[in-house]
Amino acid sequence: MAEFDLNDFLFDLRGYLILQNAVDAAHVAELNAAFDAFPTLGFGEWWGNVQRLDNNGHAGLELQNIVEAGRPFERLIDHPSWIDRLRRYCGEQGTYVDGLFLDECFASVRRSGGYFPMHSGGQDGIVRNQYRFVNGRFRCGQVNILLALTDIGPGDGGTRILPGSHKSNIAHPVFSTPWDERVKADDEQVEGSIEVNMKAGDALMFVDALSHGASKRINAGDRRVVIFRYGPSWGNTRYGYSYSDELLARVTPAQRSILQPITPRGPGERRGHERLVV
């Protein structure tokens, strides 16, 4: 039987972990400097291989494919604070498709107002973001890292989660109101949910099947986070982004295996594990 620690128990029980001081202050400063240097983009506009694509305009600005924005972001791909747990939780360890894939990565800035309605939950049964524990092994479809680059406290628009909802069979009553109505509201109260407060450099790790959203920001200043979503090696990017040849050539082999776990195959190519059968 596999050996598990307290964090494994809590992840299974709650659907999330808070990794305190996951990224050191110097690296956080580099990431914030990169945020300060972001150009002003309209919705849908590109900056190199990065695109502004806000998932919910009321909830702030989002820059997708952010791993293409420079080395401070590249270093997060296989950061030691979370990579080993991700391999165990969603990397299909011990199977023929062992490995991770970076499903989505984006930077988010929220300044005032807006919120993001609660969504997801075990009741949906979606394979892409499912929570599973089978034969003593985690087999999650997607596990997220939300890295705080600013302190996030009351009034800062922090992430809201429903602990344990990754295993729920019944939808929370808040979901009975249509999404199109909920997203236009000023805010929502979800009984049983908690707002996650973090310090800059802390990371929230959670399975995507956990019901989650974001509270309304009422404080001045910025809420800055980077979100990396990981899944098994056979996955594909949510919005169809691909990583540039320049990035793939620059990163380490371990990082490239996460960005491109399956190398494209062409005529005449053979892989190292293949052999001729006669």
XYZ file of N, CA and C in Angstrom:
834
model
N 0.839 -1.195 0.000
C 0.000 0.000 0.000
C 0.875 1.246 0.000
N 0.462 2.240 -0.749
C 1.228 3.482 -0.820
C 1.241 4.170 0.542
N 2.303 4.926 0.796
C 2.397 5.683 2.031
C 1.824 7.076 1.814
N 1.002 7.518 2.760
C 0.359 8.817 2.655
C 0.713 9.655 3.873
N 0.722 10.974 3.700
C 0.992 11.867 4.815
C -0.276 12.664 5.151
N -0.159 13.566 6.125
C -1.320 14.340 6.562
C -1.897 15.170 5.426
N -1.034 15.744 4.591
C -1.539 16.559 3.482
C -2.329 15.721 2.474
N -1.911 14.465 2.265
C -2.694 13.585 1.400
C -4.087 13.367 1.990
N -4.137 13.141 3.306
C -5.423 12.954 3.973
C -6.296 14.190 3.823
N -5.715 15.361 4.054
C -6.489 16.601 3.979
C -6.933 16.896 2.549
N -6.076 16.597 1.581
C -6.457 16.807 0.186
C -7.627 15.910 -0.179
N -7.574 14.666 0.264
C -8.671 13.739 0.004
C -9.944 14.186 0.710
N -9.816 14.660 1.945
C -10.971 15.068 2.739
C -11.597 16.365 2.239
N -10.756 17.370 2.002
C -11.237 18.717 1.713
C -11.244 19.068 0.230
N -10.321 18.455 -0.529
C -10.182 18.782 -1.949
C -9.193 19.883 -2.227
N -8.485 20.352 -1.204
C -7.523 21.434 -1.396
C -6.456 21.409 -0.309
N -5.343 22.092 -0.595
C -4.269 22.345 0.365
C -3.824 23.788 0.193
N -3.369 24.407 1.268
C -2.715 25.708 1.189
C -1.234 25.489 1.442
N -0.418 25.786 0.438
C 1.036 25.616 0.526
C 1.636 26.956 0.925
N 1.979 27.097 2.187
C 2.499 28.368 2.680
C 3.944 28.570 2.231
N 4.269 29.814 1.856
C 5.626 30.166 1.405
C 6.104 29.242 0.278
N 5.195 28.919 -0.632
C 5.533 28.014 -1.725
C 6.592 28.603 -2.648
N 6.525 29.911 -2.874
C 7.470 30.609 -3.756
C 8.138 31.708 -2.940
N 9.466 31.789 -3.018
C 10.197 32.731 -2.171
C 9.982 34.180 -2.610
N 10.328 35.094 -1.702
C 10.047 36.515 -1.909
C 10.730 37.069 -3.152
N 11.944 36.600 -3.450
C 12.665 37.105 -4.616
C 11.937 36.729 -5.912
N 11.455 35.498 -5.971
C 10.730 35.046 -7.166
C 9.391 35.783 -7.289
N 8.702 35.992 -6.158
C 7.454 36.753 -6.178
C 7.704 38.164 -6.699
N 8.825 38.773 -6.277
C 9.160 40.120 -6.748
C 9.387 40.128 -8.260
N 10.034 39.083 -8.793
C 10.247 38.993 -10.243
C 8.908 38.888 -10.969
N 8.008 38.093 -10.427
C 6.700 37.933 -11.058
C 5.907 39.236 -11.022
N 5.975 39.949 -9.913
C 5.273 41.233 -9.831
C 5.878 42.268 -10.771
N 7.197 42.228 -10.935
C 7.839 43.131 -11.895
C 7.358 42.819 -13.312
N 7.173 41.530 -13.598
C 6.651 41.143 -14.908
C 5.216 41.642 -15.080
N 4.405 41.551 -14.021
C 3.043 42.087 -14.073
C 3.072 43.585 -14.377
N 3.985 44.304 -13.735
C 4.075 45.749 -13.951
C 4.420 46.088 -15.398
N 5.105 45.170 -16.062
C 5.551 45.420 -17.437
C 4.553 44.947 -18.491
N 3.449 44.325 -18.085
C 2.461 43.880 -19.060
C 1.955 45.074 -19.868
N 1.839 44.922 -21.185
C 1.256 46.018 -21.984
C -0.252 46.075 -21.782
N -0.837 47.185 -22.154
C -2.285 47.323 -22.098
C -2.885 46.655 -23.328
N -3.692 45.626 -23.100
C -4.288 44.870 -24.200
C -5.803 44.952 -24.117
N -6.432 45.024 -25.272
C -7.877 44.892 -25.330
C -8.250 43.425 -25.321
N -9.508 43.141 -25.041
C -9.964 41.758 -25.020
C -9.679 41.081 -26.358
N -9.011 39.920 -26.306
C -8.701 39.163 -27.510
C -7.394 39.532 -28.172
N -6.749 40.614 -27.739
C -5.479 41.023 -28.354
C -4.326 40.154 -27.867
N -3.307 40.054 -28.725
C -2.156 39.191 -28.445
C -0.929 40.025 -28.104
N -0.085 39.450 -27.278
C 1.245 39.985 -26.951
C 2.198 38.812 -27.075
N 2.850 38.714 -28.242
C 3.620 37.508 -28.526
C 2.676 36.324 -28.565
N 2.946 35.304 -27.744
C 2.097 34.121 -27.693
C 1.186 34.132 -26.456
N 0.969 35.331 -25.898
C 0.071 35.535 -24.758
C -1.147 36.303 -25.259
N -2.326 35.904 -24.798
C -3.557 36.565 -25.248
C -4.399 36.992 -24.051
N -4.958 38.205 -24.141
C -5.939 38.597 -23.126
C -7.264 37.924 -23.461
N -7.754 37.114 -22.528
C -9.009 36.400 -22.732
C -9.683 36.258 -21.371
N -10.413 37.302 -20.966
C -11.072 37.301 -19.668
C -12.215 36.292 -19.672
N -12.208 35.418 -18.690
C -13.275 34.429 -18.583
C -14.582 35.062 -18.133
N -14.459 36.094 -17.316
C -15.627 36.839 -16.833
C -15.189 38.282 -16.662
N -15.640 39.162 -17.541
C -15.170 40.536 -17.538
C -15.361 41.261 -16.226
N -16.379 40.849 -15.453
C -16.621 41.487 -14.163
C -15.553 41.119 -13.134
N -14.835 40.032 -13.380
C -13.911 39.510 -12.375
C -12.465 39.932 -12.608
N -12.197 40.724 -13.638
C -10.849 41.224 -13.837
C -10.222 40.778 -15.143
N -8.989 41.202 -15.326
C -8.227 40.936 -16.543
C -7.504 39.602 -16.427
N -7.490 38.817 -17.513
C -6.771 37.550 -17.537
C -5.912 37.471 -18.793
N -4.661 37.100 -18.602
C -3.729 36.890 -19.714
C -3.413 35.406 -19.801
N -3.890 34.785 -20.882
C -3.734 33.349 -21.067
C -2.385 33.008 -21.695
N -1.974 31.737 -21.467
C -0.702 31.234 -21.990
C 0.469 32.000 -21.372
N 0.314 32.380 -20.105
C 1.256 33.289 -19.461
C 2.651 32.696 -19.325
N 2.787 31.394 -19.466
C 4.115 30.782 -19.394
C 5.022 31.318 -20.504
N 4.423 31.908 -21.538
C 5.197 32.486 -22.641
C 5.679 33.907 -22.320
N 5.398 34.410 -21.123
C 5.719 35.803 -20.794
C 7.075 35.976 -20.129
N 7.895 34.943 -20.059
C 9.241 35.114 -19.523
C 9.625 34.075 -18.488
N 10.902 34.076 -18.145
C 11.458 33.040 -17.280
C 10.834 32.964 -15.892
N 10.442 34.082 -15.270
C 9.803 33.933 -13.959
C 8.582 33.018 -13.993
N 7.845 33.024 -15.114
C 6.676 32.161 -15.250
C 7.094 30.734 -15.618
N 8.144 30.611 -16.430
C 8.638 29.282 -16.806
C 9.062 28.483 -15.577
N 9.635 29.164 -14.607
C 10.130 28.477 -13.413
C 9.011 27.871 -12.577
N 7.785 28.285 -12.842
C 6.648 27.733 -12.106
C 6.189 26.391 -12.671
N 6.584 26.056 -13.888
C 6.078 24.857 -14.563
C 6.246 23.618 -13.696
N 7.455 23.421 -13.170
C 7.736 22.246 -12.338
C 8.321 22.680 -11.002
N 7.693 23.674 -10.383
C 8.209 24.219 -9.133
C 8.247 23.133 -8.061
N 9.345 23.037 -7.318
C 9.480 21.959 -6.330
C 8.452 21.992 -5.209
N 7.795 23.128 -4.989
C 6.805 23.193 -3.914
C 5.555 22.372 -4.210
N 5.319 22.080 -5.490
C 4.084 21.360 -5.805
C 4.210 20.235 -6.813
N 5.322 20.149 -7.541
C 5.362 19.236 -8.683
C 5.226 17.765 -8.291
N 5.832 17.343 -7.175
C 5.749 15.926 -6.802
C 4.322 15.520 -6.447
N 3.596 16.384 -5.734
C 2.203 16.058 -5.406
C 1.339 16.049 -6.669
N 1.604 16.966 -7.584
C 0.830 16.970 -8.819
C 1.031 15.678 -9.597
N 2.261 15.188 -9.613
C 2.519 13.929 -10.327
C 1.715 12.792 -9.714
N 1.583 12.795 -8.401
C 0.828 11.724 -7.738
C -0.679 11.937 -7.844
N -1.129 13.180 -7.768
C -2.562 13.442 -7.745
C -3.203 13.368 -9.129
N -2.517 13.864 -10.153
C -3.157 13.887 -11.483
C -2.237 13.427 -12.604
N -1.078 12.843 -12.262
C -0.124 12.455 -13.294
C -0.178 11.001 -13.718
N -1.245 10.280 -13.324
C -1.410 8.874 -13.736
C -0.170 8.039 -13.429
N 0.460 8.275 -12.268
C 1.689 7.562 -11.936
C 1.462 6.054 -11.941
N 2.478 5.355 -12.464
C 2.443 3.903 -12.491
C 1.664 3.309 -13.636
N 1.309 4.150 -14.626
C 0.580 3.652 -15.790
C 1.393 3.948 -17.051
N 0.916 3.470 -18.161
C 1.624 3.692 -19.425
C 1.509 5.128 -19.920
N 0.656 5.936 -19.294
C 0.536 7.351 -19.658
C 1.022 8.238 -18.504
N 1.940 7.722 -17.722
C 2.530 8.453 -16.595
C 3.056 9.811 -17.055
N 2.688 10.870 -16.361
C 3.203 12.200 -16.689
C 2.131 13.267 -16.587
N 2.577 14.517 -16.627
C 1.694 15.669 -16.490
C 1.573 16.443 -17.789
N 0.521 17.250 -17.853
C 0.341 18.193 -18.947
C -0.166 19.501 -18.361
N 0.391 20.622 -18.818
C -0.070 21.932 -18.367
C -1.282 22.323 -19.193
N -2.448 22.136 -18.598
C -3.716 22.294 -19.294
C -4.027 23.756 -19.607
N -3.731 24.645 -18.656
C -4.044 26.065 -18.810
C -3.150 26.852 -17.867
N -2.719 28.031 -18.266
C -1.918 28.879 -17.371
C -2.220 30.340 -17.696
N -2.575 31.104 -16.658
C -2.901 32.497 -16.914
C -2.612 33.365 -15.695
N -2.426 34.653 -15.971
C -2.264 35.664 -14.936
C -3.577 36.410 -14.800
N -3.932 36.750 -13.559
C -5.195 37.433 -13.302
C -4.948 38.656 -12.435
N -5.561 39.780 -12.828
C -5.494 41.020 -12.050
C -6.918 41.491 -11.790
N -7.271 41.652 -10.528
C -8.579 42.185 -10.173
C -8.368 43.434 -9.337
N -9.029 44.524 -9.732
C -8.824 45.799 -9.038
C -10.000 46.183 -8.158
N -11.207 46.107 -8.633
C -12.350 46.473 -7.795
C -13.606 45.869 -8.382
N -14.568 45.625 -7.493
C -15.856 45.122 -7.937
C -15.770 43.724 -8.506
N -16.908 43.266 -9.003
C -16.952 41.977 -9.660
C -16.731 40.815 -8.709
N -17.108 39.668 -9.142
C -16.844 38.438 -8.425
C -17.000 37.325 -9.437
N -16.657 36.100 -9.058
C -16.818 34.969 -9.966
C -17.720 33.960 -9.291
N -18.881 33.651 -9.875
C -19.827 32.753 -9.228
C -19.232 31.371 -8.950
N -19.742 30.727 -7.924
C -19.336 29.372 -7.603
C -19.666 28.445 -8.776
N -18.753 27.533 -9.075
C -18.974 26.592 -10.167
C -18.235 25.293 -9.876
N -18.479 24.312 -10.676
C -17.904 22.980 -10.550
C -18.513 22.253 -9.352
N -17.964 21.085 -9.017
C -18.510 20.246 -7.958
C -18.568 18.799 -8.392
N -18.460 17.899 -7.414
C -18.456 16.481 -7.738
C -19.728 16.007 -8.407
N -20.828 16.732 -8.190
C -22.111 16.331 -8.775
C -22.101 16.402 -10.297
N -21.179 17.176 -10.868
C -21.141 17.307 -12.328
C -20.618 16.049 -13.018
N -19.703 15.348 -12.355
C -19.169 14.112 -12.923
C -18.369 14.303 -14.196
N -17.823 15.496 -14.410
C -17.074 15.774 -15.636
C -15.711 15.075 -15.580
N -15.393 14.309 -16.597
C -14.146 13.537 -16.596
C -12.931 14.455 -16.533
N -12.988 15.568 -17.253
C -11.822 16.454 -17.340
C -11.375 16.955 -15.974
N -12.307 17.244 -15.081
C -11.898 17.813 -13.800
C -12.266 16.927 -12.604
N -12.534 15.664 -12.848
C -13.046 14.766 -11.818
C -12.042 14.507 -10.689
N -12.593 14.160 -9.541
C -11.782 13.666 -8.435
C -12.007 12.157 -8.322
N -10.912 11.391 -8.336
C -11.017 9.943 -8.170
C -9.876 9.448 -7.297
N -10.160 8.421 -6.511
C -9.143 7.708 -5.751
C -9.447 6.233 -5.952
N -8.570 5.533 -6.677
C -8.854 4.174 -7.127
C -7.704 3.251 -6.766
N -8.003 2.148 -6.121
C -6.991 1.144 -5.789
C -5.767 1.754 -5.108
N -6.035 2.652 -4.159
C -4.954 3.233 -3.380
C -4.168 4.313 -4.084
N -4.687 4.837 -5.214
C -3.974 5.872 -5.970
C -4.916 7.017 -6.323
N -4.353 8.226 -6.291
C -5.102 9.384 -6.768
C -5.149 9.336 -8.293
N -6.333 9.612 -8.844
C -6.508 9.655 -10.296
C -7.381 10.870 -10.641
N -6.876 12.059 -10.363
C -7.636 13.285 -10.592
C -7.489 13.744 -12.037
N -8.549 14.338 -12.566
C -8.514 14.820 -13.940
C -7.808 16.151 -14.092
N -7.873 16.992 -13.062
C -7.218 18.297 -13.129
C -6.992 18.812 -11.709
N -5.779 19.277 -11.456
C -5.439 19.887 -10.174
C -4.810 21.248 -10.455
N -5.266 22.260 -9.725
C -4.869 23.638 -9.994
C -3.922 24.175 -8.931
N -3.024 25.040 -9.366
C -2.177 25.827 -8.471
C -2.550 27.286 -8.670
N -3.043 27.925 -7.597
C -3.336 29.354 -7.619
C -2.320 30.027 -6.719
N -1.373 30.729 -7.322
C -0.275 31.364 -6.599
C -0.592 32.830 -6.349
N -0.573 33.241 -5.080
C -0.836 34.639 -4.724
C 0.439 35.459 -4.868
N 0.350 36.565 -5.595
C 1.490 37.483 -5.735
C 1.304 38.729 -4.881
N 0.122 38.870 -4.294
C -0.167 39.923 -3.332
C -0.851 39.268 -2.146
N -0.798 39.902 -0.984
C -1.559 39.398 0.147
C -3.047 39.461 -0.190
N -3.770 38.407 0.145
C -5.196 38.340 -0.147
C -5.930 38.086 1.159
N -6.586 39.127 1.654
C -7.323 39.046 2.903
C -8.771 39.434 2.696
N -9.510 39.675 3.769
C -10.913 40.079 3.650
C -11.073 41.317 2.772
N -12.010 41.254 1.845
C -12.270 42.376 0.953
C -11.395 42.431 -0.276
N -10.456 41.480 -0.409
C -9.521 41.503 -1.538
C -9.977 40.665 -2.725
N -11.158 40.074 -2.644
C -11.641 39.266 -3.765
C -11.000 37.901 -3.822
N -10.822 37.279 -2.665
C -10.163 35.981 -2.599
C -10.990 34.846 -3.171
N -10.331 33.727 -3.392
C -11.000 32.527 -3.894
C -11.962 31.986 -2.834
N -13.134 31.593 -3.274
C -14.148 31.017 -2.399
C -14.298 29.546 -2.768
N -14.274 28.661 -1.776
C -14.370 27.225 -2.047
C -15.392 26.580 -1.112
N -15.881 25.423 -1.545
C -16.773 24.591 -0.738
C -16.011 23.332 -0.351
N -15.379 23.307 0.822
C -14.590 22.133 1.210
C -15.407 20.848 1.128
N -14.806 19.819 0.545
C -15.449 18.519 0.437
C -16.390 18.357 -0.732
N -16.665 19.434 -1.464
C -17.651 19.356 -2.549
C -17.146 18.579 -3.764
N -15.848 18.266 -3.782
C -15.321 17.444 -4.880
C -15.902 16.032 -4.836
N -16.477 15.648 -3.682
C -17.090 14.331 -3.538
C -18.612 14.403 -3.481
N -19.163 15.579 -3.677
C -20.610 15.735 -3.519
C -21.378 15.004 -4.617
N -22.544 14.491 -4.232
C -23.458 13.857 -5.186
C -24.645 14.747 -5.506
N -24.844 15.770 -4.683
C -25.979 16.677 -4.824
C -25.457 18.094 -5.018
N -25.986 18.805 -5.984
C -25.549 20.175 -6.250
C -25.978 21.102 -5.123
N -25.135 22.052 -4.788
C -25.498 23.082 -3.809
C -26.682 23.880 -4.354
N -27.632 24.274 -3.497
C -28.802 25.035 -3.980
C -28.462 26.293 -4.761
N -27.259 26.865 -4.546
C -26.911 28.080 -5.291
C -26.908 27.818 -6.789
N -26.665 26.557 -7.188
C -26.601 26.231 -8.610
C -27.979 26.164 -9.264
N -29.045 26.243 -8.468
C -30.388 26.197 -9.046
C -30.719 27.465 -9.822
N -30.020 28.561 -9.533
C -30.187 29.801 -10.304
C -29.318 29.727 -11.547
N -29.852 30.012 -12.722
C -29.065 29.908 -13.960
C -27.784 30.744 -13.912
N -26.730 30.220 -14.527
C -25.434 30.890 -14.549
C -25.548 32.307 -15.102
N -26.295 32.492 -16.177
C -26.397 33.807 -16.812
C -26.975 34.849 -15.869
N -27.779 34.426 -14.924
C -28.312 35.352 -13.924
C -27.300 35.591 -12.817
N -26.646 34.525 -12.389
C -25.709 34.635 -11.285
C -24.515 35.514 -11.646
N -24.041 35.417 -12.874
C -22.842 36.142 -13.265
C -23.088 37.652 -13.331
N -24.352 38.048 -13.442
C -24.694 39.481 -13.488
C -24.927 40.075 -12.107
N -24.972 39.236 -11.101
C -25.257 39.704 -9.746
C -24.070 40.472 -9.176
N -24.314 41.156 -8.074
C -23.274 41.937 -7.418
C -22.340 41.049 -6.612
N -22.874 40.001 -6.032
C -22.119 39.039 -5.232
C -23.075 37.912 -4.898
N -22.586 36.849 -4.251
C -23.477 35.787 -3.813
C -22.971 35.212 -2.495
N -23.877 34.735 -1.699
C -23.547 34.088 -0.441
C -23.783 32.586 -0.605
N -22.786 31.789 -0.291
C -22.870 30.346 -0.469
C -22.641 29.687 0.888
N -23.714 29.196 1.479
C -23.597 28.581 2.797
C -22.670 27.371 2.738
N -21.755 27.296 3.702
C -20.791 26.204 3.751
C -19.467 26.527 3.098
N -19.412 27.636 2.338
C -18.175 27.998 1.647
C -17.261 28.792 2.569
N -15.983 28.841 2.223
C -15.013 29.654 2.942
C -14.236 30.483 1.928
N -13.760 31.639 2.365
C -12.905 32.472 1.527
C -11.462 32.211 1.932
N -10.616 31.933 0.968
C -9.235 31.573 1.241
C -8.379 32.834 1.332
N -7.779 33.059 2.479
C -6.851 34.167 2.668
C -5.424 33.644 2.575
N -4.585 34.374 1.865
C -3.207 33.935 1.663
C -2.263 35.126 1.708
N -1.009 34.849 1.966
C 0.058 35.819 1.858
C 0.723 35.672 0.493
N 1.338 36.738 0.015
C 2.078 36.660 -1.247
C 3.111 35.548 -1.148
N 3.120 34.667 -2.140
C 4.021 33.520 -2.145
C 3.360 32.229 -1.718
N 2.162 32.317 -1.101
C 1.391 31.113 -0.781
C 0.690 30.609 -2.040
N 0.415 29.315 -2.062
C -0.292 28.725 -3.199
C -1.448 27.873 -2.706
N -2.568 27.987 -3.385
C -3.725 27.135 -3.140
C -3.706 26.025 -4.177
N -3.609 24.781 -3.718
C -3.685 23.619 -4.598
C -5.063 22.991 -4.408
N -5.818 22.836 -5.501
C -7.138 22.231 -5.354
C -7.536 21.456 -6.597
N -8.276 20.383 -6.377
C -8.800 19.613 -7.492
C -9.930 20.426 -8.113
N -9.993 20.435 -9.433
C -10.945 21.316 -10.102
C -12.392 20.896 -9.882
N -12.612 19.660 -9.444
C -13.963 19.226 -9.122
C -14.492 19.904 -7.866
N -13.622 20.516 -7.075
C -14.052 21.257 -5.895
C -14.839 22.490 -6.340
N -16.031 22.702 -5.788
C -16.784 23.911 -6.123
C -15.982 25.131 -5.694
N -15.820 26.076 -6.609
C -14.987 27.233 -6.311
C -15.461 28.445 -7.114
N -15.078 29.609 -6.636
C -15.390 30.869 -7.286
C -14.516 31.942 -6.669
N -14.955 33.192 -6.710
C -14.184 34.279 -6.106
C -15.136 35.306 -5.532
N -14.778 35.832 -4.383
C -15.613 36.828 -3.720
C -15.407 38.204 -4.351
N -16.300 39.124 -4.027
C -16.230 40.475 -4.559
C -15.066 41.241 -3.940
N -14.317 41.951 -4.766
C -13.235 42.791 -4.254
C -13.793 44.182 -3.949
N -13.557 44.634 -2.714
C -14.021 45.967 -2.318
C -12.864 46.855 -1.885
N -11.668 46.298 -1.724
C -10.510 47.077 -1.291
C -9.825 47.748 -2.476
N -9.034 48.763 -2.183
C -8.221 49.408 -3.215
C -7.038 48.506 -3.567
N -6.371 48.834 -4.679
C -5.185 48.080 -5.068
C -5.505 46.899 -5.958
N -4.504 46.020 -6.165
C -4.621 44.876 -7.061
C -4.669 43.572 -6.286
N -5.435 42.639 -6.805
C -5.305 41.232 -6.425
C -4.631 40.547 -7.601
N -3.437 40.040 -7.380
C -2.669 39.428 -8.461
C -2.442 37.948 -8.162
N -2.801 37.099 -9.103
C -2.543 35.668 -8.960
C -2.103 35.108 -10.302
N -1.411 33.989 -10.228
C -1.099 33.181 -11.404
C -1.731 31.823 -11.174
N -2.423 31.305 -12.173
C -3.089 30.014 -12.054
C -2.553 29.061 -13.119
N -2.043 27.926 -12.663
C -1.566 26.858 -13.540
C -2.459 25.644 -13.283
N -3.067 25.117 -14.333
C -3.925 23.932 -14.216
C -3.210 22.735 -14.855
N -3.104 21.674 -14.093
C -2.390 20.481 -14.561
C -3.352 19.307 -14.708
N -3.058 18.462 -15.693
C -3.808 17.236 -15.883
C -2.889 16.133 -16.350
N -3.430 14.958 -16.649
C -2.607 13.845 -17.120
C -2.013 14.119 -18.494
N -1.001 13.361 -18.835
C -0.198 13.633 -20.029
C -0.981 13.590 -21.325
N -2.113 12.896 -21.334
C -2.879 12.760 -22.583
C -3.829 13.926 -22.820
N -3.813 14.939 -21.959
C -4.745 16.050 -22.082
C -4.413 17.003 -23.217
N -5.246 18.018 -23.342
C -5.056 19.057 -24.348
C -5.452 20.387 -23.724
N -4.914 21.491 -24.250
C -5.190 22.784 -23.647
C -6.666 23.143 -23.797
N -7.178 23.816 -22.790
C -8.600 24.132 -22.730
C -9.051 24.998 -23.894
N -8.235 26.011 -24.239
C -8.631 26.960 -25.278
C -7.880 26.759 -26.591
N -7.135 25.667 -26.706
C -6.452 25.371 -27.963
C -5.112 26.044 -28.148
N -4.540 26.613 -27.068
C -3.223 27.242 -27.201
C -2.151 26.176 -27.384
N -1.088 26.566 -28.092
C 0.097 25.717 -28.200
C 1.298 26.539 -27.746
N 2.355 25.853 -27.383
C 3.545 26.532 -26.883
C 4.535 26.730 -28.026
N 5.165 27.879 -28.030
C 6.038 28.249 -29.146
C 7.276 27.364 -29.193
N 7.848 27.231 -30.389
C 9.086 26.472 -30.555
C 10.202 27.097 -29.727
N 10.196 28.427 -29.615
C 11.237 29.116 -28.848
C 11.167 28.724 -27.373
N 9.952 28.665 -26.822
C 9.795 28.272 -25.426
C 10.192 26.817 -25.233
N 9.731 25.937 -26.103
C 10.042 24.517 -25.974
C 11.534 24.251 -26.077
N 12.242 25.057 -26.867
C 13.690 24.887 -27.004
C 14.439 25.427 -25.800
N 13.847 26.378 -25.091
C 14.543 27.078 -24.004
C 14.403 26.385 -22.654
N 13.255 25.751 -22.401
C 13.012 25.176 -21.082
C 13.804 23.886 -20.897
N 13.827 23.407 -19.672
C 14.539 22.163 -19.371
C 13.775 20.973 -19.954
N 14.454 19.833 -20.128
C 13.735 18.637 -20.614
C 12.551 18.261 -19.728
N 12.690 18.408 -18.415
C 11.588 18.074 -17.506
C 10.406 19.010 -17.729
N 10.689 20.301 -17.937
C 9.615 21.256 -18.190
C 8.973 21.006 -19.546
N 9.807 20.696 -20.531
C 9.251 20.430 -21.867
C 8.333 19.210 -21.844
N 8.664 18.221 -21.016
C 7.822 17.024 -20.950
C 6.439 17.342 -20.403
N 6.300 18.456 -19.660
C 4.994 18.876 -19.155
C 4.261 19.721 -20.191
N 5.004 20.589 -20.895
C 4.386 21.419 -21.926
C 4.011 20.606 -23.161
N 4.842 19.609 -23.475
C 4.606 18.787 -24.666
C 4.936 17.331 -24.323
N 4.068 16.670 -23.543
C 4.356 15.310 -23.120
C 4.372 14.303 -24.260
N 3.639 14.596 -25.338
C 3.600 13.701 -26.490
C 4.159 14.458 -27.688
N 5.354 14.102 -28.102
C 5.990 14.787 -29.232
C 5.243 14.460 -30.522
N 4.934 15.463 -31.339
C 4.247 15.181 -32.609
C 5.024 14.181 -33.446
N 4.316 13.272 -34.076
C 4.934 12.210 -34.869
C 4.759 12.498 -36.356
N 5.825 12.271 -37.121
C 5.774 12.463 -38.567
C 6.273 11.234 -39.309
N 6.115 11.214 -40.637
C 6.554 10.061 -41.435
C 8.047 9.774 -41.238
N 8.378 8.516 -41.096
C 9.777 8.113 -40.981
C 10.354 8.198 -39.587
N 9.596 8.725 -38.636
C 10.109 8.865 -37.272
C 9.917 7.570 -36.493
N 10.888 7.282 -35.617
C 10.757 6.170 -34.696
C 11.136 6.647 -33.309
N 10.461 6.120 -32.308
C 10.737 6.477 -30.933
C 11.665 5.448 -30.313
N 12.338 5.870 -29.241
C 13.331 5.013 -28.613
C 12.786 3.713 -28.078
N 11.503 3.661 -27.677
C 10.950 2.451 -27.070
C 10.383 1.491 -28.107
N 10.400 1.895 -29.409
C 9.807 1.044 -30.434
C 10.820 0.000 -30.927
N 10.308 -1.160 -31.293
C 11.185 -2.166 -31.876
C 10.458 -2.821 -33.055
N 11.224 -3.333 -33.969
C 10.670 -3.957 -35.147
C 10.244 -5.383 -34.801
N 9.028 -5.729 -35.134
C 8.529 -7.094 -34.891
C 8.410 -7.788 -36.243
N 9.037 -8.975 -36.345
C 8.985 -9.731 -37.620
C 8.440 -11.112 -37.372
